[in-house]
Amino acid sequence: MQSEYNDNWLDQIFIRLFSRKMANAVGTRTPFSGYDGFVDLSLRIMRGRSAAQQQQVVGRVLRSLVPAPVLWSIRTFFSPTQTVCELNAWFATQMFEWLVGPCEVQSVEVQNPDNTARQQNSLVKIKKCRYLEATDCVGQCINLCKMPTQEFFTKEFGIPVTMNPNFEDYSCDMIFGQNPPTLADDKAGQNPCLQTCQTARPSVSICPQIN
């Protein structure tokens, strides 16, 4: 059963902001309002674009949300220490429930640069991703959320992030402080279409929208 959401005034502000940036990036508007409009615009980003081009568009949208001097300052003056990673995880749970639904911070083991491990509270557990549930598409999850988000935080903020979506229960683990693998080495990129996806191709073993 589809989850129900009651977006408050702050959620609606974020939805309108992101939707406007997306509309500007693709040069079009959507006839829908609220979260439905946000999802419709993400569909428009996919149309006629390769996976790499889709990720580039979302990357531009994300960079347009944060002034370049702010990104430079964060990269320059903040290293991905345990405290920084934990603060980012907490911040994500406070600011992005409108996008992904209910989530909470959990403990996780991450690798240090010297290959030792440390335990820290920097895993954001997304219980059932609102965006994945709304789109029902592996390719949209990979190209319009997972890959550009990982690249944005890792390269622009200098804080590595790995996202591990679960396409069976629609949950997702967002781990701050863990370097993301390449898509070729990522299990998320080896998934077939979801049975409920409108453009599903059950004859192929990997969602064709990914490549």
JSON list of N, CA, C and O in Angstrom, two decimals, residues 19-31 37 40-45 47 49:
[
{"chain": "A", "resi": 19, "resn": "SER", "atom": "N", "xyz": [12.07, 21.73, -6.93]},
{"chain": "A", "resi": 19, "resn": "SER", "atom": "CA", "xyz": [11.33, 21.62, -8.19]},
{"chain": "A", "resi": 19, "resn": "SER", "atom": "C", "xyz": [11.67, 22.78, -9.13]},
{"chain": "A", "resi": 19, "resn": "SER", "atom": "O", "xyz": [11.84, 22.57, -10.34]},
{"chain": "A", "resi": 20, "resn": "ARG", "atom": "N", "xyz": [11.82, 23.98, -8.58]},
{"chain": "A", "resi": 20, "resn": "ARG", "atom": "CA", "xyz": [12.17, 25.13, -9.42]},
{"chain": "A", "resi": 20, "resn": "ARG", "atom": "C", "xyz": [13.56, 24.96, -10.01]},
{"chain": "A", "resi": 20, "resn": "ARG", "atom": "O", "xyz": [13.79, 25.25, -11.19]},
{"chain": "A", "resi": 21, "resn": "LYS", "atom": "N", "xyz": [14.50, 24.47, -9.20]},
{"chain": "A", "resi": 21, "resn": "LYS", "atom": "CA", "xyz": [15.86, 24.25, -9.70]},
{"chain": "A", "resi": 21, "resn": "LYS", "atom": "C", "xyz": [15.87, 23.18, -10.78]},
{"chain": "A", "resi": 21, "resn": "LYS", "atom": "O", "xyz": [16.59, 23.29, -11.79]},
{"chain": "A", "resi": 22, "resn": "MET", "atom": "N", "xyz": [15.08, 22.13, -10.59]},
{"chain": "A", "resi": 22, "resn": "MET", "atom": "CA", "xyz": [15.01, 21.06, -11.59]},
{"chain": "A", "resi": 22, "resn": "MET", "atom": "C", "xyz": [14.38, 21.57, -12.87]},
{"chain": "A", "resi": 22, "resn": "MET", "atom": "O", "xyz": [14.83, 21.24, -13.97]},
{"chain": "A", "resi": 23, "resn": "ALA", "atom": "N", "xyz": [13.31, 22.35, -12.75]},
{"chain": "A", "resi": 23, "resn": "ALA", "atom": "CA", "xyz": [12.65, 22.91, -13.93]},
{"chain": "A", "resi": 23, "resn": "ALA", "atom": "C", "xyz": [13.60, 23.80, -14.71]},
{"chain": "A", "resi": 23, "resn": "ALA", "atom": "O", "xyz": [13.63, 23.76, -15.95]},
{"chain": "A", "resi": 24, "resn": "ASN", "atom": "N", "xyz": [14.39, 24.60, -14.01]},
{"chain": "A", "resi": 24, "resn": "ASN", "atom": "CA", "xyz": [15.36, 25.46, -14.68]},
{"chain": "A", "resi": 24, "resn": "ASN", "atom": "C", "xyz": [16.42, 24.64, -15.39]},
{"chain": "A", "resi": 24, "resn": "ASN", "atom": "O", "xyz": [16.89, 25.01, -16.48]},
{"chain": "A", "resi": 25, "resn": "ALA", "atom": "N", "xyz": [16.82, 23.53, -14.78]},
{"chain": "A", "resi": 25, "resn": "ALA", "atom": "CA", "xyz": [17.88, 22.69, -15.36]},
{"chain": "A", "resi": 25, "resn": "ALA", "atom": "C", "xyz": [17.45, 22.04, -16.66]},
{"chain": "A", "resi": 25, "resn": "ALA", "atom": "O", "xyz": [18.26, 21.85, -17.57]},
{"chain": "A", "resi": 26, "resn": "VAL", "atom": "N", "xyz": [16.17, 21.68, -16.77]},
{"chain": "A", "resi": 26, "resn": "VAL", "atom": "CA", "xyz": [15.69, 20.98, -17.97]},
{"chain": "A", "resi": 26, "resn": "VAL", "atom": "C", "xyz": [14.91, 21.92, -18.90]},
{"chain": "A", "resi": 26, "resn": "VAL", "atom": "O", "xyz": [14.51, 21.52, -19.98]},
{"chain": "A", "resi": 27, "resn": "GLY", "atom": "N", "xyz": [14.70, 23.16, -18.47]},
{"chain": "A", "resi": 27, "resn": "GLY", "atom": "CA", "xyz": [14.02, 24.13, -19.32]},
{"chain": "A", "resi": 27, "resn": "GLY", "atom": "C", "xyz": [12.56, 23.82, -19.56]},
{"chain": "A", "resi": 27, "resn": "GLY", "atom": "O", "xyz": [12.04, 24.07, -20.66]},
{"chain": "A", "resi": 28, "resn": "THR", "atom": "N", "xyz": [11.89, 23.29, -18.56]},
{"chain": "A", "resi": 28, "resn": "THR", "atom": "CA", "xyz": [10.47, 22.97, -18.71]},
{"chain": "A", "resi": 28, "resn": "THR", "atom": "C", "xyz": [9.77, 23.13, -17.38]},
{"chain": "A", "resi": 28, "resn": "THR", "atom": "O", "xyz": [10.42, 23.30, -16.35]},
{"chain": "A", "resi": 29, "resn": "ARG", "atom": "N", "xyz": [8.47, 23.07, -17.40]},
{"chain": "A", "resi": 29, "resn": "ARG", "atom": "CA", "xyz": [7.67, 23.15, -16.19]},
{"chain": "A", "resi": 29, "resn": "ARG", "atom": "C", "xyz": [6.81, 21.90, -16.07]},
{"chain": "A", "resi": 29, "resn": "ARG", "atom": "O", "xyz": [6.70, 21.11, -17.00]},
{"chain": "A", "resi": 30, "resn": "THR", "atom": "N", "xyz": [6.19, 21.73, -14.92]},
{"chain": "A", "resi": 30, "resn": "THR", "atom": "CA", "xyz": [5.32, 20.58, -14.70]},
{"chain": "A", "resi": 30, "resn": "THR", "atom": "C", "xyz": [3.91, 21.07, -14.39]},
{"chain": "A", "resi": 30, "resn": "THR", "atom": "O", "xyz": [3.74, 22.10, -13.72]},
{"chain": "A", "resi": 31, "resn": "PRO", "atom": "N", "xyz": [2.89, 20.35, -14.87]},
{"chain": "A", "resi": 31, "resn": "PRO", "atom": "CA", "xyz": [1.52, 20.75, -14.56]},
{"chain": "A", "resi": 31, "resn": "PRO", "atom": "C", "xyz": [1.08, 20.32, -13.17]},
{"chain": "A", "resi": 31, "resn": "PRO", "atom": "O", "xyz": [0.00, 20.71, -12.71]},
{"chain": "A", "resi": 37, "resn": "GLY", "atom": "N", "xyz": [4.69, 17.01, -8.52]},
{"chain": "A", "resi": 37, "resn": "GLY", "atom": "CA", "xyz": [5.42, 17.81, -9.50]},
{"chain": "A", "resi": 37, "resn": "GLY", "atom": "C", "xyz": [6.91, 17.53, -9.47]},
{"chain": "A", "resi": 37, "resn": "GLY", "atom": "O", "xyz": [7.57, 17.48, -10.51]},
{"chain": "A", "resi": 40, "resn": "ASP", "atom": "N", "xyz": [7.42, 14.29, -11.26]},
{"chain": "A", "resi": 40, "resn": "ASP", "atom": "CA", "xyz": [7.23, 14.48, -12.70]},
{"chain": "A", "resi": 40, "resn": "ASP", "atom": "C", "xyz": [8.45, 15.14, -13.33]},
{"chain": "A", "resi": 40, "resn": "ASP", "atom": "O", "xyz": [8.88, 14.74, -14.43]},
{"chain": "A", "resi": 41, "resn": "LEU", "atom": "N", "xyz": [9.03, 16.11, -12.66]},
{"chain": "A", "resi": 41, "resn": "LEU", "atom": "CA", "xyz": [10.23, 16.76, -13.19]},
{"chain": "A", "resi": 41, "resn": "LEU", "atom": "C", "xyz": [11.41, 15.80, -13.26]},
{"chain": "A", "resi": 41, "resn": "LEU", "atom": "O", "xyz": [12.22, 15.87, -14.19]},
{"chain": "A", "resi": 42, "resn": "SER", "atom": "N", "xyz": [11.50, 14.90, -12.30]},
{"chain": "A", "resi": 42, "resn": "SER", "atom": "CA", "xyz": [12.59, 13.91, -12.35]},
{"chain": "A", "resi": 42, "resn": "SER", "atom": "C", "xyz": [12.40, 12.98, -13.55]},
{"chain": "A", "resi": 42, "resn": "SER", "atom": "O", "xyz": [13.38, 12.56, -14.17]},
{"chain": "A", "resi": 43, "resn": "LEU", "atom": "N", "xyz": [11.14, 12.66, -13.88]},
{"chain": "A", "resi": 43, "resn": "LEU", "atom": "CA", "xyz": [10.88, 11.87, -15.09]},
{"chain": "A", "resi": 43, "resn": "LEU", "atom": "C", "xyz": [11.31, 12.61, -16.34]},
{"chain": "A", "resi": 43, "resn": "LEU", "atom": "O", "xyz": [11.86, 12.02, -17.27]},
{"chain": "A", "resi": 44, "resn": "ARG", "atom": "N", "xyz": [11.10, 13.91, -16.35]},
{"chain": "A", "resi": 44, "resn": "ARG", "atom": "CA", "xyz": [11.48, 14.71, -17.50]},
{"chain": "A", "resi": 44, "resn": "ARG", "atom": "C", "xyz": [13.00, 14.78, -17.65]},
{"chain": "A", "resi": 44, "resn": "ARG", "atom": "O", "xyz": [13.52, 14.90, -18.77]},
{"chain": "A", "resi": 45, "resn": "ILE", "atom": "N", "xyz": [13.72, 14.71, -16.55]},
{"chain": "A", "resi": 45, "resn": "ILE", "atom": "CA", "xyz": [15.18, 14.68, -16.61]},
{"chain": "A", "resi": 45, "resn": "ILE", "atom": "C", "xyz": [15.65, 13.40, -17.31]},
{"chain": "A", "resi": 45, "resn": "ILE", "atom": "O", "xyz": [16.63, 13.40, -18.06]},
{"chain": "A", "resi": 47, "resn": "ARG", "atom": "N", "xyz": [14.07, 11.60, -19.67]},
{"chain": "A", "resi": 47, "resn": "ARG", "atom": "CA", "xyz": [13.67, 11.46, -21.07]},
{"chain": "A", "resi": 47, "resn": "ARG", "atom": "C", "xyz": [14.72, 11.99, -22.03]},
{"chain": "A", "resi": 47, "resn": "ARG", "atom": "O", "xyz": [15.13, 13.14, -21.96]},
{"chain": "A", "resi": 49, "resn": "ARG", "atom": "N", "xyz": [17.83, 11.28, -22.26]},
{"chain": "A", "resi": 49, "resn": "ARG", "atom": "CA", "xyz": [19.18, 11.44, -21.73]},
{"chain": "A", "resi": 49, "resn": "ARG", "atom": "C", "xyz": [19.75, 10.09, -21.31]},
{"chain": "A", "resi": 49, "resn": "ARG", "atom": "O", "xyz": [19.04, 9.23, -20.79]}
]
